[in-house]
């Protein structure tokens, strides 16, 4: 690989088309009970199409003013572009830092109930990332490990 990253078979965003996203969602939907697509923070047609085809869209928000403002913009943009509002699940990320916006205020502002709270645990996350091991494997019993496991269970039953 020219960029120094391993050749893991992944494709770049520029290599995807809306039709490729439709096919990918159809295939993974037949093969798996749940499929997770991690999209970038900007919204392009491929990402929006994936969300239109999804039964659940996790709206991951940091509980601060910047996070809330971005979430309002994303929610407005996505619903205007045809992503059904009832598909969104509000996931608060890095919860527990001082000075954060109260979850009830975020729920009221966005009009969506909190689906999951992911606690702040930069030490565990950094160790897991630096070792290349999922935090749910390396720190199963930690608050963040349990939170991710709970989130996975909740997604499967939604």
PDB file of C-alpha atoms in Angstrom, residues 13-149:
ATOM      1  CA  UNK A  13     -15.308   7.082   0.124  1.00  0.00           C
ATOM      2  CA  UNK A  14     -14.588   8.386  -3.372  1.00  0.00           C
ATOM      3  CA  UNK A  15     -14.784   4.810  -4.696  1.00  0.00           C
ATOM      4  CA  UNK A  16     -18.378   4.375  -3.522  1.00  0.00           C
ATOM      5  CA  UNK A  17     -21.509   5.280  -5.420  1.00  0.00           C
ATOM      6  CA  UNK A  18     -25.092   5.500  -4.232  1.00  0.00           C
ATOM      7  CA  UNK A  19     -25.820   2.278  -6.136  1.00  0.00           C
ATOM      8  CA  UNK A  20     -22.895   0.547  -4.402  1.00  0.00           C
ATOM      9  CA  UNK A  21     -24.313   1.642  -1.036  1.00  0.00           C
ATOM     10  CA  UNK A  22     -27.724   0.229  -1.970  1.00  0.00           C
ATOM     11  CA  UNK A  23     -26.145  -3.107  -2.909  1.00  0.00           C
ATOM     12  CA  UNK A  24     -23.978  -3.174   0.218  1.00  0.00           C
ATOM     13  CA  UNK A  25     -26.980  -2.524   2.468  1.00  0.00           C
ATOM     14  CA  UNK A  26     -29.048  -5.181   0.699  1.00  0.00           C
ATOM     15  CA  UNK A  27     -26.315  -7.813   0.956  1.00  0.00           C
ATOM     16  CA  UNK A  28     -25.388  -7.113   4.570  1.00  0.00           C
ATOM     17  CA  UNK A  29     -29.079  -6.977   5.501  1.00  0.00           C
ATOM     18  CA  UNK A  30     -29.531 -10.533   4.220  1.00  0.00           C
ATOM     19  CA  UNK A  31     -26.362 -11.834   5.865  1.00  0.00           C
ATOM     20  CA  UNK A  32     -26.480 -10.198   9.292  1.00  0.00           C
ATOM     21  CA  UNK A  33     -29.057  -9.361  11.942  1.00  0.00           C
ATOM     22  CA  UNK A  34     -27.412  -5.954  12.348  1.00  0.00           C
ATOM     23  CA  UNK A  35     -24.883  -4.001  10.336  1.00  0.00           C
ATOM     24  CA  UNK A  36     -23.049  -0.939  11.598  1.00  0.00           C
ATOM     25  CA  UNK A  37     -21.867   1.685   9.140  1.00  0.00           C
ATOM     26  CA  UNK A  38     -19.637   4.367  10.608  1.00  0.00           C
ATOM     27  CA  UNK A  39     -20.007   7.500   8.513  1.00  0.00           C
ATOM     28  CA  UNK A  40     -17.847  10.578   8.483  1.00  0.00           C
ATOM     29  CA  UNK A  41     -18.923  13.829  10.122  1.00  0.00           C
ATOM     30  CA  UNK A  42     -19.805  15.460   6.803  1.00  0.00           C
ATOM     31  CA  UNK A  43     -22.819  14.281   4.832  1.00  0.00           C
ATOM     32  CA  UNK A  44     -22.627  13.203   1.216  1.00  0.00           C
ATOM     33  CA  UNK A  45     -25.137  11.367  -0.969  1.00  0.00           C
ATOM     34  CA  UNK A  46     -23.717   7.916  -0.161  1.00  0.00           C
ATOM     35  CA  UNK A  47     -23.963   8.466   3.577  1.00  0.00           C
ATOM     36  CA  UNK A  48     -27.462   9.901   3.309  1.00  0.00           C
ATOM     37  CA  UNK A  49     -28.592   6.962   1.160  1.00  0.00           C
ATOM     38  CA  UNK A  50     -27.182   4.502   3.706  1.00  0.00           C
ATOM     39  CA  UNK A  51     -29.171   6.267   6.421  1.00  0.00           C
ATOM     40  CA  UNK A  52     -32.337   6.256   4.295  1.00  0.00           C
ATOM     41  CA  UNK A  53     -31.974   2.482   3.939  1.00  0.00           C
ATOM     42  CA  UNK A  54     -31.181   1.882   7.622  1.00  0.00           C
ATOM     43  CA  UNK A  55     -33.702   0.813  10.204  1.00  0.00           C
ATOM     44  CA  UNK A  56     -31.766   2.677  12.897  1.00  0.00           C
ATOM     45  CA  UNK A  57     -29.421   5.664  12.713  1.00  0.00           C
ATOM     46  CA  UNK A  58     -27.288   6.399  15.751  1.00  0.00           C
ATOM     47  CA  UNK A  59     -26.886  10.140  16.193  1.00  0.00           C
ATOM     48  CA  UNK A  60     -23.706  10.335  18.277  1.00  0.00           C
ATOM     49  CA  UNK A  61     -23.480  13.613  20.170  1.00  0.00           C
ATOM     50  CA  UNK A  62     -20.995  15.025  22.642  1.00  0.00           C
ATOM     51  CA  UNK A  63     -22.971  16.826  25.363  1.00  0.00           C
ATOM     52  CA  UNK A  64     -21.503  20.262  24.729  1.00  0.00           C
ATOM     53  CA  UNK A  65     -22.653  23.284  22.722  1.00  0.00           C
ATOM     54  CA  UNK A  66     -20.623  22.378  19.630  1.00  0.00           C
ATOM     55  CA  UNK A  67     -21.920  18.807  19.672  1.00  0.00           C
ATOM     56  CA  UNK A  68     -25.508  19.940  20.168  1.00  0.00           C
ATOM     57  CA  UNK A  69     -25.277  22.515  17.358  1.00  0.00           C
ATOM     58  CA  UNK A  70     -23.831  19.945  14.949  1.00  0.00           C
ATOM     59  CA  UNK A  71     -26.511  17.430  15.935  1.00  0.00           C
ATOM     60  CA  UNK A  72     -29.300  19.964  15.266  1.00  0.00           C
ATOM     61  CA  UNK A  73     -27.810  20.697  11.847  1.00  0.00           C
ATOM     62  CA  UNK A  74     -27.383  16.991  11.009  1.00  0.00           C
ATOM     63  CA  UNK A  75     -30.874  16.077  12.157  1.00  0.00           C
ATOM     64  CA  UNK A  76     -32.427  18.922  10.180  1.00  0.00           C
ATOM     65  CA  UNK A  77     -30.379  18.183   7.066  1.00  0.00           C
ATOM     66  CA  UNK A  78     -31.032  14.452   7.170  1.00  0.00           C
ATOM     67  CA  UNK A  79     -34.772  14.720   7.740  1.00  0.00           C
ATOM     68  CA  UNK A  80     -34.971  17.287   4.916  1.00  0.00           C
ATOM     69  CA  UNK A  81     -33.154  14.742   2.703  1.00  0.00           C
ATOM     70  CA  UNK A  82     -35.575  11.907   3.429  1.00  0.00           C
ATOM     71  CA  UNK A  83     -34.179  10.114   6.461  1.00  0.00           C
ATOM     72  CA  UNK A  84     -37.158   9.292   8.638  1.00  0.00           C
ATOM     73  CA  UNK A  85     -36.950  11.006  12.038  1.00  0.00           C
ATOM     74  CA  UNK A  86     -38.189   7.892  13.843  1.00  0.00           C
ATOM     75  CA  UNK A  87     -35.006   6.027  12.828  1.00  0.00           C
ATOM     76  CA  UNK A  88     -32.723   8.228  14.903  1.00  0.00           C
ATOM     77  CA  UNK A  89     -31.347   7.036  18.235  1.00  0.00           C
ATOM     78  CA  UNK A  90     -29.561   9.618  20.348  1.00  0.00           C
ATOM     79  CA  UNK A  91     -26.218   8.391  21.687  1.00  0.00           C
ATOM     80  CA  UNK A  92     -24.449  10.710  24.102  1.00  0.00           C
ATOM     81  CA  UNK A  93     -20.689  10.213  23.880  1.00  0.00           C
ATOM     82  CA  UNK A  94     -17.996  10.995  26.471  1.00  0.00           C
ATOM     83  CA  UNK A  95     -20.544  11.596  29.225  1.00  0.00           C
ATOM     84  CA  UNK A  96     -19.261  12.591  32.646  1.00  0.00           C
ATOM     85  CA  UNK A  97     -17.029  15.572  32.018  1.00  0.00           C
ATOM     86  CA  UNK A  98     -17.558  18.714  34.067  1.00  0.00           C
ATOM     87  CA  UNK A  99     -19.636  21.477  32.497  1.00  0.00           C
ATOM     88  CA  UNK A 100     -21.531  19.324  30.006  1.00  0.00           C
ATOM     89  CA  UNK A 101     -25.062  20.089  28.877  1.00  0.00           C
ATOM     90  CA  UNK A 102     -27.697  18.161  30.802  1.00  0.00           C
ATOM     91  CA  UNK A 103     -29.136  15.166  28.872  1.00  0.00           C
ATOM     92  CA  UNK A 104     -32.706  16.443  29.420  1.00  0.00           C
ATOM     93  CA  UNK A 105     -31.786  19.725  27.706  1.00  0.00           C
ATOM     94  CA  UNK A 106     -30.298  17.824  24.767  1.00  0.00           C
ATOM     95  CA  UNK A 107     -33.408  15.638  24.498  1.00  0.00           C
ATOM     96  CA  UNK A 108     -35.657  18.716  24.555  1.00  0.00           C
ATOM     97  CA  UNK A 109     -33.548  20.593  21.997  1.00  0.00           C
ATOM     98  CA  UNK A 110     -33.337  17.688  19.532  1.00  0.00           C
ATOM     99  CA  UNK A 111     -36.747  16.173  20.240  1.00  0.00           C
ATOM    100  CA  UNK A 112     -35.235  12.705  20.694  1.00  0.00           C
ATOM    101  CA  UNK A 113     -34.859  10.658  23.856  1.00  0.00           C
ATOM    102  CA  UNK A 114     -31.401   9.461  24.876  1.00  0.00           C
ATOM    103  CA  UNK A 115     -30.950   5.882  23.672  1.00  0.00           C
ATOM    104  CA  UNK A 116     -27.510   5.279  25.188  1.00  0.00           C
ATOM    105  CA  UNK A 117     -24.871   7.105  27.190  1.00  0.00           C
ATOM    106  CA  UNK A 118     -21.221   6.277  26.554  1.00  0.00           C
ATOM    107  CA  UNK A 119     -19.083   7.380  29.528  1.00  0.00           C
ATOM    108  CA  UNK A 120     -15.839   9.318  29.291  1.00  0.00           C
ATOM    109  CA  UNK A 121     -12.897   6.939  29.674  1.00  0.00           C
ATOM    110  CA  UNK A 122     -10.023   8.261  27.595  1.00  0.00           C
ATOM    111  CA  UNK A 123      -7.466   6.066  29.380  1.00  0.00           C
ATOM    112  CA  UNK A 124      -9.183   2.787  28.459  1.00  0.00           C
ATOM    113  CA  UNK A 125     -10.044   3.966  24.953  1.00  0.00           C
ATOM    114  CA  UNK A 126      -6.486   5.141  24.232  1.00  0.00           C
ATOM    115  CA  UNK A 127      -4.979   1.892  25.538  1.00  0.00           C
ATOM    116  CA  UNK A 128      -7.375  -0.179  23.431  1.00  0.00           C
ATOM    117  CA  UNK A 129      -6.774   1.882  20.291  1.00  0.00           C
ATOM    118  CA  UNK A 130      -2.993   1.828  20.729  1.00  0.00           C
ATOM    119  CA  UNK A 131      -3.030  -1.955  21.160  1.00  0.00           C
ATOM    120  CA  UNK A 132      -5.476  -2.499  18.308  1.00  0.00           C
ATOM    121  CA  UNK A 133      -7.901  -4.360  20.571  1.00  0.00           C
ATOM    122  CA  UNK A 134     -11.574  -3.388  20.976  1.00  0.00           C
ATOM    123  CA  UNK A 135     -12.262  -1.746  24.334  1.00  0.00           C
ATOM    124  CA  UNK A 136     -15.015  -4.338  24.900  1.00  0.00           C
ATOM    125  CA  UNK A 137     -12.391  -7.082  24.800  1.00  0.00           C
ATOM    126  CA  UNK A 138      -9.558  -5.365  26.644  1.00  0.00           C
ATOM    127  CA  UNK A 139     -11.689  -3.754  29.352  1.00  0.00           C
ATOM    128  CA  UNK A 140     -14.881  -5.870  29.417  1.00  0.00           C
ATOM    129  CA  UNK A 141     -15.873  -4.982  32.952  1.00  0.00           C
ATOM    130  CA  UNK A 142     -15.061  -1.267  32.763  1.00  0.00           C
ATOM    131  CA  UNK A 143     -17.919   1.238  32.610  1.00  0.00           C
ATOM    132  CA  UNK A 144     -17.168   1.997  28.969  1.00  0.00           C
ATOM    133  CA  UNK A 145     -16.824  -1.678  28.060  1.00  0.00           C
ATOM    134  CA  UNK A 146     -20.177  -2.459  29.662  1.00  0.00           C
ATOM    135  CA  UNK A 147     -21.702   0.588  27.971  1.00  0.00           C
ATOM    136  CA  UNK A 148     -20.621  -0.521  24.484  1.00  0.00           C
ATOM    137  CA  UNK A 149     -21.887  -4.051  25.171  1.00  0.00           C
TER     138      UNK A 149
END
